[in-house]
Amino acid sequence: FWENVTLSFFSSRAQAGSCGLQLLIQTSAIPSKTKPFDFKISKEPSSLHNRLLQHDLEKNYSGRQDSTNFGSSSSITFPVLQRTAEEKILNSDRLTLERQKLTVCPVIDGEDHLRLLNFQHNFITRIQNISNLQHLVFLDLYDNQIEEISGLSTLRSLRVLLLGKNRIKKISNLENLKNLDVLDLHGNQISKIENINHLSELRVLNLARNLLSIVENLNGLDSLTELNLRHNQVSKDVDTLPRLQRLFLSFNNISSFEDILCLADSSSLSDITLDGNPIAQETWYKHTVLHHMMQLRQLDMKRITEEERRMASVAARKEEERKRESHKQSLLKEKKRLTICNIARQWEIQQNRIDLVASLNQDKDNQPCPINGSAAYVFPEESRSLDTILNSAVQGLSVLESHLVELEGDTLYLYGSGALECLDRNWSVQTAGTVVTVSFVFIEYDEIVQVLTKLKIKFPNSVHLKFKETNLVTLQQFNALAQLHRMEQLTVDPQGNPVVNFTLWKYYVLFRLNHFNLQKINGIEVTQDDVVMAERLFGILAYVASSELPRYRLLSSFGESRMKQFSYLLEGKGKKSGTGNEESSDNRRAGRESSARATLNYVTKDFHMEKLEEIKERKTFCQTYVKNLVKEAADIHMKNESLQKLWPQMFIELVRDAVIEIRNKNSYMKLSLQRITDQKQ
């Protein structure tokens, strides 16, 4: 009945009773949809009396529902509506009172059999005076000023309740309407879905144009087939319902398909609208929805064709591949970030280790001497080993890679000292040839120096070096870069490189690496004036280094080709002044460093320690060798002295033995001949 009912609007003629409180409504036999009911109070009372009466009805209403005493006309506080017998016969089960400027629900007397009641487009603020209509099936209170749902507890037969476009803020007092089939609450001020779980027979729920942000408390609505949530603030978590067929979510805040992905599991859903949401602006929107919701027949009120489904499936697969690739890249970026963070922590721990060792050594040097054979008191925390202190600092550190090698465009990024091992890999000629810039991060500069030769060979086209957190501390360290064959740009980040704090560091670089013709330092173009200034500031340094060092020390720092050149330079002491500058210019044009600048070398700490160890070993060997020589000489001297003491007596005995032996000449000759014969045999 409530699905096929059509509201008819009839023309009417109102005849007011003499009391002015009872309304008598008569309807004509011919229906008219254009002329509404015309309520008129009897003209006998003044118009002022009518206005005061209406004000009094609104002001003096005590809040009692459906219990007004109509015993006498003097005690009635609501207008009473009565129809003629003829009207009751023509429209026995329906009554339409729309656009009558009603502010309260009138008392409907003798209409207990009504099934349809229409109060559209009035000014009613509260539902009342209809508790006696227990057969009511259809109640329409659209476009009024109702603030609370009330007065419906006795309407157990109600199937359609239309309360759209009112001022309701909360869903309540529907406990007894268990047979409700349609509930329309659109255009109100509701911010939460609640108190409707018991409506198991409800098929249509309209909550459009409210203040909803979360779709919740829909469990129990097992018969719901249509849900309208248009023009709300819903952003995610749309519940699924077993029989839901039509879902209207237009003009909400849904921005991601994951927010409504649960709807893809609904086998009953056939129509959905998502237009007006941020998600609908995405290029992949339609294809993704159709791909995941194959059961849909309509999307955004448009019928879906098989061609659209096929195209959506293809586009969705491409989009998924793109998302997977994007997700993969995101994971790689996150892994890179975590790895760099881990390398940075290890670098910091290493620097703290160095500072701690230096501090402990300094404390050891300043440690007081023992007094009366007793050692000075040591605090317990100081007695712990260095490894124990540092190990406690790295507890909880994530197990990640300790180095990272990344080739991005024409730049090779090396993070951590372990990354230097990549220079030993078999790089393809094409890949190695694309590397123009090499960036070192979180690597000790002394370790970098040891692989500069490999770098020169492995990446012949590299012309730009970057250093960040490499412990560049002294100007002398820049000398090591001279062994490269080519360099056009140099970038030294102030972070982790204290040498940048020196005002003249750039000029020293220009002077020492003059043969490279550097174009930029830290992104700033190098001018000819900068080169001249560098020569003026540090030119004397190279002269002092080449003139004061011993010749063998100078020659040991050059290769064979440079030895001849330097020897020629030393022999040409009689040259006129200016020859040194001419040589510098020639070397610069030829890409070679000058002999004077070549004396400015850098020896790494490890190499210096190796040299010290080598010198120590040589010293030990020499000391042992000399000790042995001295011992042998002492033994020889001692033997010589003993011989000098014993020689006179020995000589006498030798002479005596010889005289005795040759005393008998014949026997001596025979003995001698016999000895000769025996020797021959």
XYZ file of C-alpha atoms in Angstrom:
681
model
C 0.000 0.000 0.000
C 2.721 2.502 1.040
C 4.731 1.837 -2.092
C 1.872 2.570 -4.501
C 0.160 5.326 -2.622
C -0.066 8.669 -4.388
C -0.713 11.755 -2.374
C -3.634 13.724 -3.761
C -4.263 17.288 -2.862
C -7.880 18.321 -2.704
C -9.511 21.728 -2.825
C -11.454 22.475 0.314
C -13.663 24.980 1.909
C -13.201 25.640 5.606
C -16.163 26.557 7.690
C -15.299 27.729 11.180
C -17.594 27.154 14.133
C -18.901 29.995 16.227
C -16.511 29.186 19.081
C -13.450 29.872 16.974
C -11.612 26.815 18.433
C -13.095 23.956 16.414
C -12.107 23.585 12.752
C -14.545 21.969 10.411
C -12.965 20.791 7.147
C -15.004 19.831 4.137
C -13.527 18.471 0.929
C -15.100 18.481 -2.466
C -15.750 15.308 -4.411
C -13.422 16.385 -7.250
C -9.696 16.143 -6.340
C -7.429 19.067 -7.132
C -3.631 19.087 -6.811
C -3.226 22.787 -7.119
C -5.389 24.181 -4.361
C -4.463 23.293 -0.784
C -6.672 23.223 2.238
C -7.724 26.665 3.401
C -8.099 26.883 7.152
C -10.311 29.754 8.260
C -11.413 30.691 11.756
C -14.953 32.083 12.097
C -15.084 35.770 11.281
C -16.998 36.560 14.442
C -13.887 36.697 16.607
C -11.462 39.438 15.710
C -8.238 38.732 13.810
C -6.328 39.883 16.885
C -8.040 37.132 18.816
C -6.842 34.564 16.248
C -3.216 35.666 16.541
C -3.352 35.644 20.324
C -4.939 32.196 20.249
C -2.181 30.776 18.081
C 0.498 32.344 20.298
C -1.195 30.935 23.364
C -1.262 27.448 21.851
C 2.491 27.494 21.313
C 3.285 29.102 24.660
C 1.009 27.169 27.018
C 1.569 23.666 25.631
C 2.482 21.721 28.760
C 4.337 18.884 27.057
C 1.657 16.241 27.603
C 1.352 14.135 24.482
C -1.921 12.844 23.080
C -3.760 13.406 26.374
C -5.599 16.672 25.786
C -9.007 16.748 27.364
C -11.618 17.690 24.861
C -14.545 17.478 27.259
C -15.647 21.053 26.699
C -14.691 23.700 24.251
C -13.441 26.005 26.951
C -10.597 23.577 27.949
C -9.318 22.714 24.418
C -5.765 23.993 23.709
C -5.330 22.633 20.140
C -7.380 23.169 17.007
C -9.692 20.260 16.256
C -10.070 18.937 12.747
C -13.257 17.280 11.644
C -14.368 16.078 8.250
C -17.850 15.563 6.910
C -19.223 12.098 6.373
C -19.014 12.587 2.628
C -15.291 13.384 2.775
C -14.639 10.412 5.001
C -16.299 8.171 2.453
C -14.268 9.589 -0.455
C -10.888 9.548 1.385
C -11.506 7.297 4.302
C -7.884 6.309 4.946
C -5.894 9.393 3.994
C -5.635 13.035 4.985
C -3.470 15.755 3.470
C -2.795 18.956 5.418
C 0.198 20.426 3.615
C 0.996 24.122 3.342
C -1.586 25.121 5.973
C 0.834 27.210 8.067
C 0.282 24.906 11.020
C 2.546 25.423 14.029
C 1.100 22.471 15.979
C -0.520 19.197 15.019
C -4.310 19.623 15.258
C -6.494 17.145 17.086
C -7.869 14.781 14.450
C -11.184 13.662 15.882
C -12.943 10.517 14.718
C -10.222 9.474 12.254
C -8.772 6.449 14.037
C -8.865 4.469 10.797
C -6.459 6.806 8.947
C -3.507 5.089 7.222
C -1.939 8.078 5.441
C -1.313 11.476 7.012
C 0.511 14.359 5.300
C 1.787 17.458 7.169
C 4.273 18.686 4.528
C 5.458 22.312 4.356
C 4.132 23.615 7.665
C 5.742 25.092 10.773
C 5.121 22.243 13.215
C 7.744 22.096 15.974
C 6.652 18.925 17.751
C 4.921 15.671 16.842
C 1.746 15.347 18.899
C -1.959 14.542 18.906
C -1.604 11.519 16.620
C -1.216 8.748 19.183
C -4.811 7.674 18.580
C -4.081 6.912 14.906
C -2.845 3.384 15.608
C -3.612 2.192 12.085
C -1.395 4.855 10.548
C 0.990 3.439 7.958
C 2.331 6.558 6.200
C 3.309 9.725 8.082
C 4.802 12.673 6.191
C 6.193 15.593 8.214
C 8.594 16.867 5.564
C 9.685 20.529 5.723
C 8.659 21.524 9.220
C 10.555 22.740 12.285
C 10.653 19.569 14.378
C 13.681 19.336 16.689
C 13.025 15.960 18.324
C 11.490 12.678 17.244
C 8.651 11.987 19.715
C 4.986 11.067 19.995
C 5.284 7.946 17.835
C 5.391 5.221 20.467
C 1.821 4.024 19.796
C 2.115 3.920 16.010
C 3.243 0.298 15.825
C 1.782 -0.144 12.333
C 3.781 2.730 10.853
C 5.751 1.664 7.770
C 6.788 4.995 6.198
C 8.108 7.897 8.266
C 9.197 11.033 6.399
C 10.933 13.620 8.599
C 13.165 15.280 6.018
C 14.099 18.939 6.145
C 13.535 19.547 9.853
C 15.833 20.464 12.750
C 16.382 17.034 14.276
C 19.801 16.555 15.914
C 19.488 13.008 17.240
C 17.804 9.811 16.132
C 15.681 8.605 19.064
C 12.305 7.272 20.231
C 11.888 4.749 17.433
C 11.917 1.695 19.700
C 8.302 0.667 18.991
C 8.409 1.198 15.226
C 9.746 -2.264 14.484
C 7.711 -2.555 11.271
C 9.180 0.603 9.771
C 10.012 0.139 6.103
C 11.073 3.640 4.998
C 12.799 6.208 7.209
C 13.600 9.599 5.710
C 15.699 11.942 7.874
C 17.473 13.947 5.194
C 18.170 17.653 5.591
C 18.485 17.617 9.395
C 21.383 18.191 11.819
C 22.162 14.593 12.760
C 25.849 13.927 13.536
C 25.665 10.253 14.537
C 23.787 7.180 13.383
C 22.252 5.510 16.436
C 19.194 3.828 17.908
C 18.094 2.092 14.685
C 19.648 -1.370 15.103
C 16.254 -2.859 16.010
C 14.648 -1.841 12.685
C 15.158 -5.225 11.051
C 12.384 -4.566 8.490
C 13.781 -1.225 7.336
C 14.471 -1.213 3.579
C 15.116 2.479 2.813
C 17.147 4.860 4.980
C 17.727 8.440 3.854
C 20.284 10.438 5.867
C 21.373 12.838 3.144
C 22.398 16.410 3.968
C 23.247 15.860 7.625
C 26.479 16.179 9.615
C 27.645 12.569 9.508
C 31.363 11.802 9.363
C 31.325 8.101 10.278
C 28.971 5.414 9.047
C 28.353 3.228 12.072
C 25.736 1.319 14.073
C 24.088 -0.228 11.024
C 24.306 -3.785 12.297
C 20.861 -5.326 12.588
C 19.495 -3.626 9.460
C 19.417 -6.925 7.602
C 16.626 -5.840 5.228
C 18.133 -2.500 4.206
C 18.393 -2.239 0.414
C 18.876 1.507 -0.068
C 21.066 3.896 1.928
C 21.357 7.567 1.051
C 24.290 9.460 2.593
C 24.687 12.230 0.035
C 26.027 15.627 1.135
C 27.600 14.573 4.442
C 31.194 14.506 5.694
C 31.826 10.779 5.416
C 35.484 9.981 4.718
C 35.917 6.239 5.337
C 34.730 3.028 6.949
C 31.463 2.444 5.134
C 29.868 -0.627 6.669
C 28.654 -3.461 4.472
C 25.085 -4.736 4.736
C 23.846 -8.148 3.565
C 21.043 -6.903 1.274
C 22.208 -3.421 0.351
C 21.558 -2.718 -3.339
C 21.756 1.050 -3.715
C 24.266 3.239 -1.892
C 24.447 6.989 -2.458
C 27.691 8.582 -1.224
C 27.872 11.616 -3.478
C 29.482 14.819 -2.173
C 31.340 13.466 0.845
C 35.059 13.432 1.768
C 36.088 10.025 0.422
C 39.593 10.457 -0.997
C 40.971 6.913 -1.212
C 39.582 3.732 -2.691
C 40.838 1.849 0.370
C 38.205 3.740 2.393
C 35.409 1.922 0.555
C 37.271 -1.229 -0.449
C 35.079 -3.279 1.892
C 32.143 -2.617 -0.449
C 33.836 -4.734 -3.091
C 32.889 -7.813 -1.055
C 29.172 -7.001 -1.229
C 27.475 -9.320 -3.712
C 24.131 -7.496 -3.490
C 25.338 -3.962 -4.231
C 24.285 -2.915 -7.747
C 24.135 0.903 -7.711
C 26.568 3.333 -6.107
C 27.267 7.048 -6.464
C 30.598 8.613 -5.512
C 30.539 11.789 -7.585
C 31.460 14.958 -5.747
C 34.099 13.162 -3.626
C 37.849 13.813 -3.971
C 38.238 10.240 -5.198
C 36.051 11.018 -8.215
C 38.633 13.545 -9.435
C 41.295 10.868 -9.859
C 41.993 9.560 -13.347
C 41.860 5.957 -12.131
C 38.560 6.402 -10.265
C 36.071 4.787 -12.634
C 38.371 2.016 -13.788
C 39.338 1.041 -10.253
C 35.766 1.013 -8.945
C 34.495 -1.062 -11.866
C 37.423 -3.463 -11.616
C 36.872 -4.190 -7.923
C 33.057 -4.021 -7.973
C 32.171 -6.253 -10.877
C 28.607 -6.656 -9.605
C 27.709 -2.980 -10.199
C 25.072 -2.125 -12.787
C 25.175 1.645 -12.313
C 27.893 4.054 -11.239
C 27.023 7.656 -10.496
C 23.530 7.076 -11.943
C 24.941 5.916 -15.285
C 24.501 2.405 -16.607
C 27.707 0.403 -17.017
C 28.417 -1.245 -20.380
C 30.474 -4.368 -21.015
C 33.013 -2.311 -22.964
C 33.491 -0.069 -19.956
C 34.026 -3.110 -17.771
C 36.649 -4.478 -20.140
C 38.479 -1.146 -20.371
C 38.245 -0.755 -16.616
C 39.814 -4.170 -16.106
C 42.735 -3.306 -18.399
C 43.205 0.149 -16.863
C 42.933 -1.240 -13.353
C 45.672 -3.779 -14.020
C 47.921 -1.009 -15.314
C 47.081 1.111 -12.309
C 47.867 -1.762 -9.964
C 51.202 -2.257 -11.679
C 51.903 1.436 -11.341
C 50.932 1.352 -7.672
C 53.105 -1.690 -7.066
C 56.012 0.046 -8.727
C 55.315 3.186 -6.750
C 55.081 1.130 -3.570
C 58.333 -0.571 -4.439
C 60.021 2.778 -4.980
C 58.602 4.006 -1.689
C 60.001 0.963 0.076
C 63.379 1.506 -1.556
C 63.358 5.152 -0.523
C 62.440 4.200 3.025
C 65.153 1.539 3.098
C 67.611 4.105 1.753
C 66.560 6.584 4.427
C 66.908 4.021 7.214
C 70.263 2.863 5.870
C 71.599 6.423 5.714
C 70.338 7.029 9.249
C 72.106 3.882 10.403
C 75.322 4.937 8.658
C 75.026 8.375 10.254
C 74.631 6.806 13.710
C 77.646 4.578 13.157
C 79.617 7.595 11.954
C 78.636 9.514 15.066
C 79.637 6.585 17.268
C 82.974 6.396 15.465
C 83.588 10.097 15.989
C 82.646 9.756 19.643
C 85.096 6.849 19.885
C 87.875 9.020 18.465
C 87.030 11.886 20.816
C 86.818 9.499 23.747
C 90.184 7.905 22.948
C 91.779 11.341 22.662
C 90.189 12.361 25.935
C 91.366 9.193 27.695
C 94.886 9.638 26.357
C 94.916 13.205 27.570
C 93.642 12.121 30.976
C 96.322 9.432 31.046
C 99.015 12.016 30.366
C 97.643 14.186 33.159
C 97.261 11.250 35.575
C 99.101 11.863 38.889
C 102.173 9.779 39.653
C 101.942 6.991 42.249
C 102.614 8.069 45.796
C 104.691 5.766 47.986
C 104.292 2.954 45.488
C 100.459 3.141 45.509
C 98.404 3.949 42.409
C 95.975 6.853 42.467
C 92.293 6.016 43.092
C 90.226 5.255 39.962
C 86.462 5.801 39.908
C 84.404 2.672 39.032
C 82.903 4.150 35.870
C 86.372 5.045 34.644
C 87.586 1.502 35.165
C 85.309 0.164 32.433
C 86.973 -0.664 29.146
C 86.500 1.563 26.116
C 84.695 -1.232 24.253
C 82.207 -1.598 27.107
C 81.414 2.105 27.016
C 80.946 2.156 23.246
C 78.986 -1.094 23.103
C 76.466 0.334 25.539
C 76.013 3.260 23.181
C 74.976 1.087 20.243
C 72.481 -1.131 22.074
C 69.112 -1.184 20.311
C 70.563 -0.108 16.983
C 68.634 -1.671 14.085
C 70.475 -4.260 12.058
C 70.760 -2.487 8.720
C 73.313 -2.074 5.980
C 76.441 -0.246 7.099
C 77.075 1.279 3.672
C 75.180 2.332 0.574
C 76.145 2.713 -3.076
C 73.686 4.538 -5.301
C 74.007 5.668 -8.898
C 71.498 8.416 -9.592
C 71.803 9.975 -13.009
C 75.447 10.924 -13.512
C 76.201 11.016 -9.763
C 77.646 8.141 -7.761
C 76.777 8.392 -4.054
C 78.975 6.510 -1.588
C 77.734 6.316 2.021
C 79.941 4.676 4.651
C 83.471 3.342 4.336
C 82.211 -0.035 3.109
C 80.947 1.677 -0.045
C 84.540 2.168 -1.222
C 84.638 -1.540 -2.003
C 82.409 -0.847 -5.006
C 85.514 0.436 -6.809
C 86.691 -3.160 -6.992
C 83.557 -4.317 -8.806
C 83.399 -5.068 -12.490
C 81.664 -1.942 -13.741
C 80.545 -1.958 -17.340
C 82.314 0.552 -19.550
C 79.032 2.260 -20.409
C 77.914 2.616 -16.782
C 81.314 3.771 -15.555
C 81.484 6.279 -18.395
C 78.258 7.977 -17.288
C 79.634 8.852 -13.837
C 80.561 12.527 -13.760
C 80.158 13.302 -10.045
C 81.309 11.208 -7.096
C 79.909 12.076 -3.668
C 81.528 10.791 -0.466
C 79.393 10.856 2.696
C 80.268 9.522 6.174
C 83.686 8.257 5.051
C 87.033 9.138 6.601
C 89.053 11.275 4.192
C 92.157 9.184 4.800
C 90.264 6.119 3.549
C 89.199 8.044 0.437
C 92.804 9.001 -0.303
C 93.766 5.340 -0.537
C 91.272 4.705 -3.384
C 91.807 7.873 -5.430
C 94.011 5.960 -7.856
C 91.267 3.365 -8.385
C 88.741 6.146 -8.798
C 90.849 7.712 -11.526
C 91.010 4.437 -13.430
C 87.459 3.178 -12.815
C 85.596 6.402 -13.692
C 87.657 8.248 -16.315
C 84.957 10.865 -16.958
C 84.483 11.949 -13.336
C 85.240 15.660 -12.992
C 83.358 16.621 -9.826
C 84.061 15.454 -6.280
C 81.819 16.076 -3.277
C 82.793 15.621 0.358
C 80.338 15.607 3.275
C 81.104 14.316 6.771
C 84.592 13.175 5.746
C 86.734 14.803 8.459
C 88.567 17.239 6.200
C 90.455 19.096 8.908
C 93.692 20.509 7.476
C 94.707 22.215 4.246
C 97.422 19.618 3.805
C 94.754 16.980 3.085
C 93.881 18.689 -0.215
C 97.368 17.765 -1.475
C 96.197 14.186 -1.961
C 93.762 15.233 -4.716
C 96.698 16.120 -6.958
C 97.098 12.459 -7.933
C 93.838 12.585 -9.921
C 94.190 13.099 -13.644
C 91.244 15.462 -14.036
C 88.906 17.597 -11.923
C 86.749 20.583 -12.811
C 84.594 21.042 -9.717
C 85.093 20.530 -6.002
C 82.380 20.677 -3.345
C 83.234 20.511 0.365
C 80.188 20.586 2.607
C 80.712 22.509 5.888
C 78.994 19.660 7.734
C 81.656 17.358 9.101
C 84.542 19.203 7.385
C 86.079 21.794 9.752
C 88.614 22.879 7.091
C 85.871 25.005 5.524
C 86.086 27.283 8.540
C 89.509 28.462 7.301
C 89.077 31.695 5.376
C 91.747 30.928 2.776
C 90.957 27.263 2.117
C 89.597 27.938 -1.377
C 92.734 29.852 -2.360
C 94.913 27.006 -1.136
C 92.894 24.533 -3.226
C 93.306 26.765 -6.292
C 97.041 27.023 -5.656
C 97.742 23.359 -4.941
C 95.456 22.031 -7.699
C 96.413 24.739 -10.149
C 97.091 22.193 -12.891
C 93.414 21.090 -12.906
C 92.073 24.495 -14.001
C 89.175 24.228 -11.539
C 85.981 25.835 -12.828
C 83.886 25.839 -9.631
C 84.454 25.466 -5.898
C 81.337 24.877 -3.820
C 79.227 25.935 -6.779
C 80.962 29.317 -7.222
C 82.739 30.130 -10.455
C 86.528 30.493 -10.217
C 87.832 33.734 -11.716
C 91.307 34.644 -12.921
C 91.621 37.046 -10.016
C 91.105 34.122 -7.636
C 93.946 32.222 -9.301
C 96.281 35.227 -9.070
C 95.398 35.761 -5.408
C 96.051 32.084 -4.645
C 99.500 32.341 -6.263
C 100.351 35.418 -4.232
C 99.238 33.873 -0.956
C 100.835 30.431 -1.232
C 103.508 30.728 -3.929
C 106.254 31.213 -1.348
C 105.106 28.031 0.400
C 106.045 25.834 -2.564
C 109.392 27.605 -2.917
C 110.253 27.007 0.740
C 109.171 23.371 0.520
C 111.307 22.702 -2.559
C 114.385 24.621 -1.369
C 114.578 23.573 2.270
C 113.963 19.845 1.950
C 116.989 17.581 1.341
C 117.459 16.561 -2.276
C 116.956 12.854 -1.616
C 113.638 13.633 0.106
C 112.486 15.627 -2.899
C 113.470 12.981 -5.406
C 111.766 10.271 -3.371
C 108.455 12.104 -3.746
C 108.607 12.111 -7.577
C 108.340 9.483 -10.234
C 111.144 8.862 -12.720
C 109.781 11.342 -15.269
C 109.555 14.048 -12.636
C 113.012 13.265 -11.200
C 114.742 14.315 -14.415
C 112.652 17.455 -14.610
C 113.407 18.364 -11.007
C 117.147 17.645 -11.412
C 117.187 19.960 -14.398
C 115.409 22.570 -12.295
C 117.996 22.315 -9.526
C 120.886 22.536 -12.000
C 119.412 25.680 -13.518
C 120.090 27.869 -10.490
C 121.549 30.477 -12.739
C 118.238 31.048 -14.537
C 116.840 34.486 -14.522
C 113.846 35.331 -12.339
C 110.413 34.547 -13.731
C 111.380 31.135 -15.046
C 109.407 29.481 -12.206
C 106.205 31.239 -13.245
C 106.792 30.241 -16.859
C 107.193 26.602 -15.781
C 103.964 26.852 -13.747
C 102.069 28.187 -16.753
C 103.462 25.449 -19.003
C 102.538 22.750 -16.530
C 99.055 24.193 -16.142
C 98.491 24.141 -19.870
C 99.809 20.572 -20.054
C 97.696 19.435 -17.099
C 100.766 18.698 -14.952
C 101.541 19.982 -11.489
C 104.679 22.044 -11.061
C 107.749 20.574 -9.414
C 107.533 23.023 -6.534
C 103.891 22.203 -5.821
C 104.639 18.486 -6.083
C 106.696 18.760 -2.906
C 103.490 19.567 -1.001
C 102.327 16.053 -0.272
C 99.882 14.528 2.155
C 100.623 11.397 4.102
C 97.653 9.692 5.688
C 97.706 8.696 9.303
C 97.723 5.010 8.447
C 100.543 5.458 5.962
C 102.434 7.541 8.503
C 101.966 4.821 11.103
C 103.170 2.215 8.611
C 106.242 4.338 7.952
C 106.861 4.661 11.652
C 106.558 0.917 12.072
C 108.940 0.384 9.166
C 111.423 2.832 10.632
C 111.099 1.141 13.989
C 111.785 -2.250 12.437
C 114.825 -0.891 10.591
C 116.088 0.706 13.758
C 115.709 -2.552 15.618
C 117.508 -4.438 12.843
C 120.346 -1.917 12.784
C 120.720 -2.027 16.539
C 120.875 -5.829 16.513
C 123.361 -5.853 13.634
C 125.636 -3.347 15.349
C 125.439 -5.252 18.602
C 126.564 -8.425 16.814
C 129.445 -6.582 15.146
C 130.540 -5.123 18.448
C 130.389 -8.531 20.063
C 132.461 -10.115 17.298
C 134.989 -7.281 17.475
C 135.226 -7.694 21.238
C 135.828 -11.421 20.849
C 138.545 -10.826 18.271
C 140.214 -8.226 20.465
C 140.136 -10.558 23.431
C 141.651 -13.375 21.394
C 144.357 -11.031 20.096
C 145.302 -9.986 23.601
C 145.458 -13.621 24.708
C 147.638 -14.462 21.694
C 150.032 -11.628 22.503
C 150.454 -12.957 25.999
C 150.999 -16.587 24.938
C 153.045 -15.997 21.769
C 156.612 -15.769 23.270
C 156.310 -19.102 25.023
C 154.629 -20.637 22.000
C 157.469 -19.424 19.755
C 160.115 -20.942 21.992
C 158.340 -24.258 21.986
C 158.001 -24.247 18.207
C 161.740 -23.569 17.746
C 162.636 -26.244 20.229
C 160.413 -28.860 18.511
C 161.948 -28.002 15.115
C 165.542 -28.342 16.360
C 164.779 -31.666 17.980
C 163.059 -32.944 14.856
C 165.978 -32.177 12.448
C 168.761 -33.178 14.768
C 169.244 -36.572 12.899
C 169.392 -35.509 9.311
C 169.050 -38.955 7.663
C 166.129 -40.076 9.741
C 164.421 -36.692 9.145
C 164.826 -37.001 5.371
C 163.420 -40.543 5.398
C 160.451 -39.423 7.491
C 159.806 -36.538 5.146
C 160.001 -38.782 2.049
C 157.637 -41.246 3.703
C 155.099 -38.454 4.401
C 155.291 -37.316 0.768
C 154.744 -40.880 -0.437
C 151.808 -41.360 1.854
C 150.224 -38.112 0.639
C 150.569 -39.171 -2.990
C 148.976 -42.516 -2.304
